[in-house]
Short mmCIF file of C-alpha atoms and ligand atoms in Angstrom, two decimals:
data_model
loop_
_atom_site.label_atom_id
_atom_site.label_comp_id
_atom_site.label_asym_id
_atom_site.label_seq_id
_atom_site.Cartn_x
_atom_site.Cartn_y
_atom_site.Cartn_z
CA MET M 1 -93.81 34.86 23.10
CA ARG M 2 -93.25 34.70 19.67
CA ALA M 3 -90.79 33.04 17.02
CA THR M 4 -89.62 31.76 14.21
CA ILE M 5 -90.05 27.42 13.53
CA MET M 6 -89.34 25.97 10.53
CA TYR M 7 -90.52 21.74 10.25
CA ALA M 8 -89.23 21.37 6.84
CA ALA M 9 -87.82 21.91 3.22
CA GLY M 10 -89.77 25.11 2.98
CA ASP M 11 -91.94 24.90 6.36
CA VAL M 12 -91.33 27.71 8.04
CA ARG M 13 -94.04 28.80 11.11
CA VAL M 14 -93.99 32.10 13.29
CA GLU M 15 -95.65 30.51 16.37
CA SER M 16 -95.89 30.70 20.58
CA VAL M 17 -93.41 29.42 21.98
CA PRO M 18 -92.39 29.84 25.98
CA ASP M 19 -90.41 32.83 27.02
CA ALA M 20 -87.16 32.90 26.78
CA THR M 21 -85.73 33.08 30.38
CA LEU M 22 -82.63 33.38 31.76
CA VAL M 23 -81.38 29.83 32.81
CA GLU M 24 -77.10 30.08 32.77
CA PRO M 25 -75.87 33.37 35.28
CA THR M 26 -74.01 34.17 32.89
CA ASP M 27 -77.21 34.87 30.55
CA ALA M 28 -78.81 37.95 29.43
CA ILE M 29 -82.13 38.32 27.83
CA VAL M 30 -82.43 40.13 24.87
CA ARG M 31 -86.18 41.91 23.19
CA VAL M 32 -84.81 41.82 19.26
CA THR M 33 -85.41 44.34 17.69
CA ARG M 34 -84.32 43.56 14.50
CA ALA M 35 -83.37 39.81 13.39
CA CYS M 36 -82.55 38.52 9.55
CA ILE M 37 -82.48 36.40 7.87
CA CYS M 38 -79.35 34.86 6.15
CA GLY M 39 -78.31 32.82 3.55
CA SER M 40 -77.30 29.55 4.96
CA ASP M 41 -80.99 29.73 6.55
CA LEU M 42 -82.00 28.87 2.60
CA TRP M 43 -80.03 25.11 3.27
CA PRO M 44 -82.76 23.66 5.57
CA TYR M 45 -85.27 25.18 3.27
CA ARG M 46 -84.62 23.84 0.29
CA SER M 47 -82.91 21.01 2.19
CA MET M 48 -84.56 19.69 5.47
CA GLU M 49 -86.22 16.20 6.26
CA PRO M 50 -89.84 16.27 8.23
CA SER M 51 -88.10 13.83 10.33
CA GLU M 52 -85.87 16.25 12.18
CA ALA M 53 -87.19 18.18 15.07
CA ALA M 54 -88.60 21.73 13.64
CA GLN M 55 -85.24 24.24 14.12
CA SER M 56 -85.50 27.67 16.04
CA MET M 57 -84.79 30.16 13.67
CA GLY M 58 -81.74 32.81 13.24
CA HIS M 59 -78.89 33.96 14.56
CA GLU M 60 -78.37 37.60 13.42
CA ALA M 61 -79.80 40.91 15.83
CA ILE M 62 -79.71 44.26 17.44
CA GLY M 63 -81.65 45.08 20.15
CA ILE M 64 -82.31 45.55 23.81
CA VAL M 65 -80.85 43.90 27.13
CA GLU M 66 -83.52 43.13 29.41
CA ASN M 67 -82.62 40.87 31.84
CA VAL M 68 -78.92 39.84 32.69
CA GLY M 69 -77.85 36.88 35.14
CA ASP M 70 -76.26 37.34 38.10
CA GLY M 71 -72.49 36.66 36.89
CA VAL M 72 -72.55 39.43 34.05
CA ARG M 73 -70.40 42.36 35.10
CA LYS M 74 -70.70 43.65 31.52
CA ILE M 75 -73.65 44.06 30.01
CA LYS M 76 -76.40 45.53 31.67
CA ARG M 77 -80.38 45.87 31.38
CA GLY M 78 -81.06 48.70 28.79
CA ASP M 79 -77.96 48.01 26.33
CA PHE M 80 -78.51 48.71 23.29
CA VAL M 81 -76.54 45.32 21.49
CA ILE M 82 -75.11 43.84 18.96
CA MET M 83 -75.85 40.08 18.87
CA PRO M 84 -72.44 37.92 16.79
CA PHE M 85 -74.28 34.93 15.25
CA ALA M 86 -72.13 33.21 17.46
CA TYR M 87 -71.82 32.69 21.22
CA SER M 88 -68.25 33.10 22.99
CA ASP M 89 -66.48 33.69 27.03
CA GLY M 90 -64.06 36.71 25.88
CA ARG M 91 -61.57 35.17 28.58
CA CYS M 92 -60.23 31.70 26.53
CA LYS M 93 -57.82 31.70 25.04
CA PHE M 94 -59.04 31.37 21.10
CA CYS M 95 -61.75 34.63 22.75
CA HIS M 96 -58.09 35.95 23.16
CA GLU M 97 -56.11 35.19 20.16
CA GLY M 98 -59.36 36.74 18.24
CA LEU M 99 -61.43 33.38 17.21
CA HIS M 100 -64.49 33.72 19.22
CA THR M 101 -65.73 30.94 16.88
CA ALA M 102 -63.65 28.96 18.92
CA CYS M 103 -64.49 29.09 22.10
CA VAL M 104 -64.38 26.51 24.54
CA HIS M 105 -67.37 28.16 26.15
CA GLY M 106 -69.04 29.23 22.82
CA GLY M 107 -71.24 27.30 20.26
CA PHE M 108 -74.07 29.35 17.54
CA LEU M 109 -77.53 30.59 18.70
CA GLY M 110 -80.14 28.95 17.72
CA PHE M 111 -78.24 25.28 18.26
CA ALA M 112 -78.45 23.37 21.36
CA GLY M 113 -81.96 24.19 22.97
CA LEU M 114 -81.81 28.05 22.04
CA ASN M 115 -84.32 29.63 20.71
CA GLY M 116 -82.84 31.50 17.89
CA ALA M 117 -82.70 35.04 17.04
CA GLN M 118 -86.50 35.75 14.73
CA ALA M 119 -88.36 35.95 17.64
CA GLU M 120 -89.66 38.60 19.57
CA ALA M 121 -86.26 37.66 22.40
CA LEU M 122 -83.43 35.85 23.03
CA ARG M 123 -81.72 33.79 25.26
CA VAL M 124 -77.33 34.40 24.53
CA PRO M 125 -75.20 32.25 26.78
CA GLU M 126 -72.17 34.40 27.40
CA ALA M 127 -73.38 37.46 27.49
CA ASP M 128 -70.59 39.16 28.95
CA GLY M 129 -68.21 38.08 26.12
CA THR M 130 -70.34 37.40 22.85
CA LEU M 131 -72.81 41.33 23.48
CA TYR M 132 -70.98 44.96 22.48
CA THR M 133 -72.63 47.42 23.64
CA VAL M 134 -73.13 50.49 21.68
CA ALA M 135 -73.27 53.80 23.83
CA GLY M 136 -76.27 55.88 23.62
CA GLY M 137 -78.27 53.33 21.01
CA GLY M 138 -76.91 53.65 17.70
CA ASP M 139 -78.84 56.32 15.35
CA GLU M 140 -82.72 54.38 13.71
CA ALA M 141 -79.91 55.43 9.93
CA LEU M 142 -77.66 52.95 10.95
CA MET M 143 -79.74 49.91 12.53
CA ALA M 144 -79.73 48.15 9.35
CA SER M 145 -75.48 48.97 9.44
CA LEU M 146 -75.32 47.42 13.05
CA LEU M 147 -76.98 44.65 12.15
CA SER M 148 -75.01 43.66 9.58
CA LEU M 149 -71.92 43.68 11.54
CA SER M 150 -73.98 40.21 13.88
CA ASP M 151 -72.71 38.55 10.96
CA VAL M 152 -73.00 39.35 7.36
CA MET M 153 -70.45 42.38 7.14
CA GLY M 154 -67.99 40.63 9.40
CA THR M 155 -68.33 37.51 7.37
CA GLY M 156 -67.32 39.30 4.48
CA HIS M 157 -64.79 40.64 6.15
CA HIS M 158 -63.30 37.82 7.61
CA ALA M 159 -63.93 36.42 3.92
CA ALA M 160 -61.71 39.10 3.03
CA ARG M 161 -58.36 39.23 5.97
CA MET M 162 -58.30 34.83 5.07
CA SER M 163 -57.26 35.97 1.90
CA ARG M 164 -54.60 38.32 2.66
CA VAL M 165 -56.27 41.47 1.17
CA ALA M 166 -53.99 44.33 1.12
CA SER M 167 -53.20 47.44 -0.19
CA GLY M 168 -52.44 48.07 -4.28
CA LYS M 169 -53.64 43.52 -4.50
CA ASN M 170 -56.24 42.39 -6.95
CA VAL M 171 -59.12 40.47 -5.26
CA ALA M 172 -61.62 38.67 -6.68
CA VAL M 173 -65.62 38.04 -4.94
CA VAL M 174 -67.75 34.09 -5.42
CA GLY M 175 -70.93 35.34 -5.53
CA ASP M 176 -73.33 38.98 -4.91
CA GLY M 177 -75.17 37.33 -2.07
CA ALA M 178 -74.46 39.39 1.07
CA VAL M 179 -71.87 38.13 2.06
CA GLY M 180 -69.50 39.05 -0.78
CA LEU M 181 -70.73 42.35 -1.39
CA CYS M 182 -69.66 42.59 2.52
CA GLY M 183 -66.60 40.62 0.98
CA VAL M 184 -66.77 43.83 -1.70
CA ILE M 185 -66.49 46.32 1.12
CA ALA M 186 -64.17 44.54 3.47
CA ALA M 187 -61.98 44.34 0.46
CA LYS M 188 -61.74 48.24 -0.44
CA ARG M 189 -61.90 49.23 2.55
CA LEU M 190 -58.67 47.02 3.21
CA GLY M 191 -57.11 48.97 -0.18
CA ALA M 192 -57.52 46.29 -2.73
CA GLU M 193 -56.99 47.51 -5.92
CA GLN M 194 -59.05 46.14 -8.33
CA ILE M 195 -62.36 43.71 -6.78
CA ILE M 196 -63.81 41.30 -9.61
CA LEU M 197 -67.35 40.67 -8.64
CA ILE M 198 -68.25 37.15 -10.18
CA GLY M 199 -72.36 37.18 -9.48
CA ARG M 200 -75.25 37.73 -12.41
CA HIS M 201 -77.70 39.17 -10.35
CA PRO M 202 -78.27 42.47 -11.50
CA ASP M 203 -79.28 44.14 -8.97
CA ARG M 204 -76.86 41.99 -6.49
CA VAL M 205 -74.09 43.07 -9.48
CA ALA M 206 -75.21 47.18 -9.35
CA LEU M 207 -75.20 47.84 -5.68
CA GLY M 208 -71.65 45.55 -5.84
CA ARG M 209 -70.00 48.36 -7.83
CA ASP M 210 -71.04 51.69 -6.07
CA PHE M 211 -69.88 49.18 -2.79
CA GLY M 212 -66.22 48.94 -4.83
CA ALA M 213 -66.90 46.36 -7.02
CA THR M 214 -64.23 47.76 -10.44
CA ASP M 215 -64.69 44.61 -12.67
CA VAL M 216 -68.18 42.11 -12.79
CA VAL M 217 -68.26 39.13 -14.66
CA THR M 218 -71.29 37.22 -15.01
CA GLU M 219 -70.17 34.74 -16.69
CA ARG M 220 -70.41 31.13 -14.90
CA GLY M 221 -67.05 27.72 -14.83
CA ASP M 222 -65.49 28.39 -16.74
CA GLU M 223 -66.14 31.32 -18.84
CA ALA M 224 -65.95 33.16 -15.67
CA VAL M 225 -62.33 31.75 -14.67
CA GLN M 226 -61.32 32.26 -18.23
CA ARG M 227 -62.62 35.87 -17.72
CA VAL M 228 -61.24 36.70 -14.50
CA LEU M 229 -58.15 35.41 -15.98
CA ALA M 230 -57.79 38.04 -18.14
CA LEU M 231 -58.46 40.82 -16.67
CA SER M 232 -55.95 40.18 -14.04
CA GLY M 233 -53.25 39.99 -16.70
CA GLY M 234 -53.53 35.64 -17.28
CA HIS M 235 -52.34 34.61 -13.72
CA GLY M 236 -55.34 35.32 -11.22
CA VAL M 237 -55.82 36.89 -8.20
CA HIS M 238 -53.75 37.15 -5.74
CA SER M 239 -57.26 37.11 -3.20
CA VAL M 240 -60.66 35.00 -3.89
CA LEU M 241 -63.00 35.38 -1.60
CA GLU M 242 -65.28 32.29 -1.42
CA CYS M 243 -68.46 33.09 -0.55
CA VAL M 244 -71.15 31.09 -1.97
CA GLY M 245 -69.94 27.00 -0.31
CA THR M 246 -70.71 25.04 -3.47
CA GLU M 247 -68.41 23.26 -5.45
CA GLN M 248 -69.23 25.17 -7.81
CA ALA M 249 -67.46 27.94 -6.22
CA VAL M 250 -64.99 26.09 -4.65
CA VAL M 251 -63.33 24.81 -8.63
CA ASP M 252 -64.00 28.53 -9.97
CA ALA M 253 -62.03 30.29 -6.84
CA VAL M 254 -59.51 28.05 -6.16
CA ALA M 255 -58.69 28.79 -10.58
CA ILE M 256 -58.65 32.28 -10.64
CA THR M 257 -56.09 32.26 -7.18
CA ARG M 258 -52.77 33.29 -8.86
CA PRO M 259 -49.50 31.11 -8.03
CA GLY M 260 -48.73 31.75 -4.02
CA GLY M 261 -51.84 33.87 -3.68
CA ALA M 262 -54.64 33.82 -1.11
CA ILE M 263 -58.26 32.31 -0.77
CA GLY M 264 -60.66 32.96 2.59
CA ARG M 265 -63.53 31.00 2.07
CA VAL M 266 -66.51 31.85 4.67
CA GLY M 267 -69.47 30.15 2.86
CA VAL M 268 -70.44 26.62 5.08
CA PRO M 269 -69.05 24.33 3.30
CA HIS M 270 -71.51 21.81 0.83
CA TYR M 271 -68.52 20.38 -0.81
CA THR M 272 -66.52 17.51 -0.10
CA GLY M 273 -62.86 18.53 -0.66
CA ILE M 274 -61.13 21.26 -2.19
CA PRO M 275 -58.69 20.14 -5.14
CA ALA M 276 -55.94 19.09 -3.96
CA SER M 277 -53.29 19.70 -6.56
CA PRO M 278 -53.83 23.03 -8.53
CA THR M 279 -53.62 24.77 -5.30
CA PHE M 280 -50.58 22.54 -4.36
CA PHE M 281 -48.95 22.91 -7.41
CA LYS M 282 -48.94 27.15 -7.33
CA ASN M 283 -49.20 27.35 -3.92
CA VAL M 284 -51.47 27.84 -2.67
CA ILE M 285 -53.04 29.18 0.91
CA VAL M 286 -57.08 28.54 1.59
CA ALA M 287 -58.13 29.64 4.65
CA GLY M 288 -61.23 30.62 6.03
CA GLY M 289 -64.42 28.93 8.10
CA PRO M 290 -66.84 30.78 10.60
CA ALA M 291 -65.79 33.75 11.16
CA PRO M 292 -64.87 35.38 14.49
CA VAL M 293 -67.42 38.78 14.06
CA ARG M 294 -66.83 39.26 17.53
CA ALA M 295 -63.94 40.32 17.14
CA TYR M 296 -64.36 42.81 14.51
CA ILE M 297 -66.85 44.53 15.36
CA GLU M 298 -64.69 47.04 17.13
CA GLU M 299 -62.51 47.53 14.10
CA LEU M 300 -66.10 48.04 12.03
CA LEU M 301 -68.23 50.64 14.18
CA PRO M 302 -66.60 52.80 13.66
CA ASP M 303 -66.53 52.88 10.39
CA VAL M 304 -70.44 52.30 10.30
CA LEU M 305 -70.75 54.55 13.06
CA GLU M 306 -69.45 57.48 11.01
CA GLY M 307 -71.08 56.30 7.41
CA ARG M 308 -67.88 55.55 5.77
CA ILE M 309 -70.14 52.29 4.97
CA GLN M 310 -72.93 51.74 4.71
CA PRO M 311 -73.23 47.04 4.88
CA GLY M 312 -76.48 47.73 5.87
CA ARG M 313 -78.13 48.32 2.22
CA VAL M 314 -78.22 44.43 1.36
CA PHE M 315 -81.59 44.36 3.41
CA ASP M 316 -83.63 45.54 0.33
CA ARG M 317 -86.97 44.13 2.36
CA VAL M 318 -87.99 44.11 5.78
CA ILE M 319 -90.82 42.39 7.29
CA GLY M 320 -92.93 41.89 10.44
CA LEU M 321 -91.43 39.23 12.57
CA GLU M 322 -95.46 36.84 11.39
CA ASP M 323 -94.34 38.03 7.78
CA ALA M 324 -91.15 35.79 8.09
CA PRO M 325 -92.18 33.13 6.39
CA ASP M 326 -93.30 35.06 3.32
CA GLY M 327 -89.51 36.76 3.83
CA TYR M 328 -88.50 33.21 3.00
CA ARG M 329 -89.92 32.42 0.07
CA ALA M 330 -88.48 35.80 -0.61
CA MET M 331 -85.80 35.06 -0.39
CA ASP M 332 -85.59 31.71 -1.87
CA ALA M 333 -86.96 32.96 -4.70
CA ARG M 334 -84.32 35.96 -5.54
CA GLU M 335 -86.49 38.45 -5.09
CA ALA M 336 -85.10 38.95 -2.08
CA LEU M 337 -81.20 40.14 -2.00
CA LYS M 338 -81.80 40.22 2.35
CA VAL M 339 -84.82 40.86 4.40
CA MET M 340 -84.69 42.64 7.59
CA ILE M 341 -86.98 41.25 10.63
CA ALA M 342 -88.27 44.26 12.50
CA PRO M 343 -90.79 41.98 15.40
ZN1 LIG Z 401 -64.24 31.81 24.89
#
């Protein structure tokens, strides 16, 4: 089968690899009908050293179950499924608490010898706990939004939940990537009154306004902070969704949070610390981490199926699997917001 492999920064290839096969009785093999490139895939795309082992890429997919192991009870051949970016058994105490990304038998797709989702097929461990079957298979027009439930929409929702977004609150979203824009959807959905999107890419902030952003701040750094403070009555906002993961993003997030407010951080951290004094003296809650998207599918799916939210609009380019290297290039150059792969 064909799969996307990264060898070094800027060096992504689509190659023939051994077919995905069942290994554990709890595995399923999923034929990928849609996958995508994640903003987090761009970190190794910019920095991976050639000496490291090649990396099988991709952790977001929807597809059809092709085969299941003897120990799989709920998932059936032919099921149309959403595959969250982390696998989880659905049975342990963390899964029961809704924190599937801390599952004691869990892990992340594309790592530890598992092939990634930017491929024709992949092996999914703990199939019963991991995969979510969409009855009826889903309408073709909904595929992009269903795919977003494997990561970006669930991750934006997690940022909103962790930052305590609630009815009547004011909110700022740091970052106009796919997760930030899904964070706007999530904040609106949870009843935020004011949603300030910090981003500067014209197409992206326009989509953010469509999704419910009430204000857009295109400045950066201290100027952005001053604008957000001015827009929020001088004290900052109740909830900040940090959807970037850089030092600057975290410093800004802390600066625009009002006393007693909360930050939900979902950008993979490429910083070493969170400013201690301002978070302490403002009594700011800092929460977040890898989103348990498996836990959120149940809550978000009805809104997708009934058209109340359209997170699939973040996909602005569709390519075939063989064109994955160009998809990386386009996202890295910010020509594309988020690239969908239709193998
Ligand atoms: Zn678990």
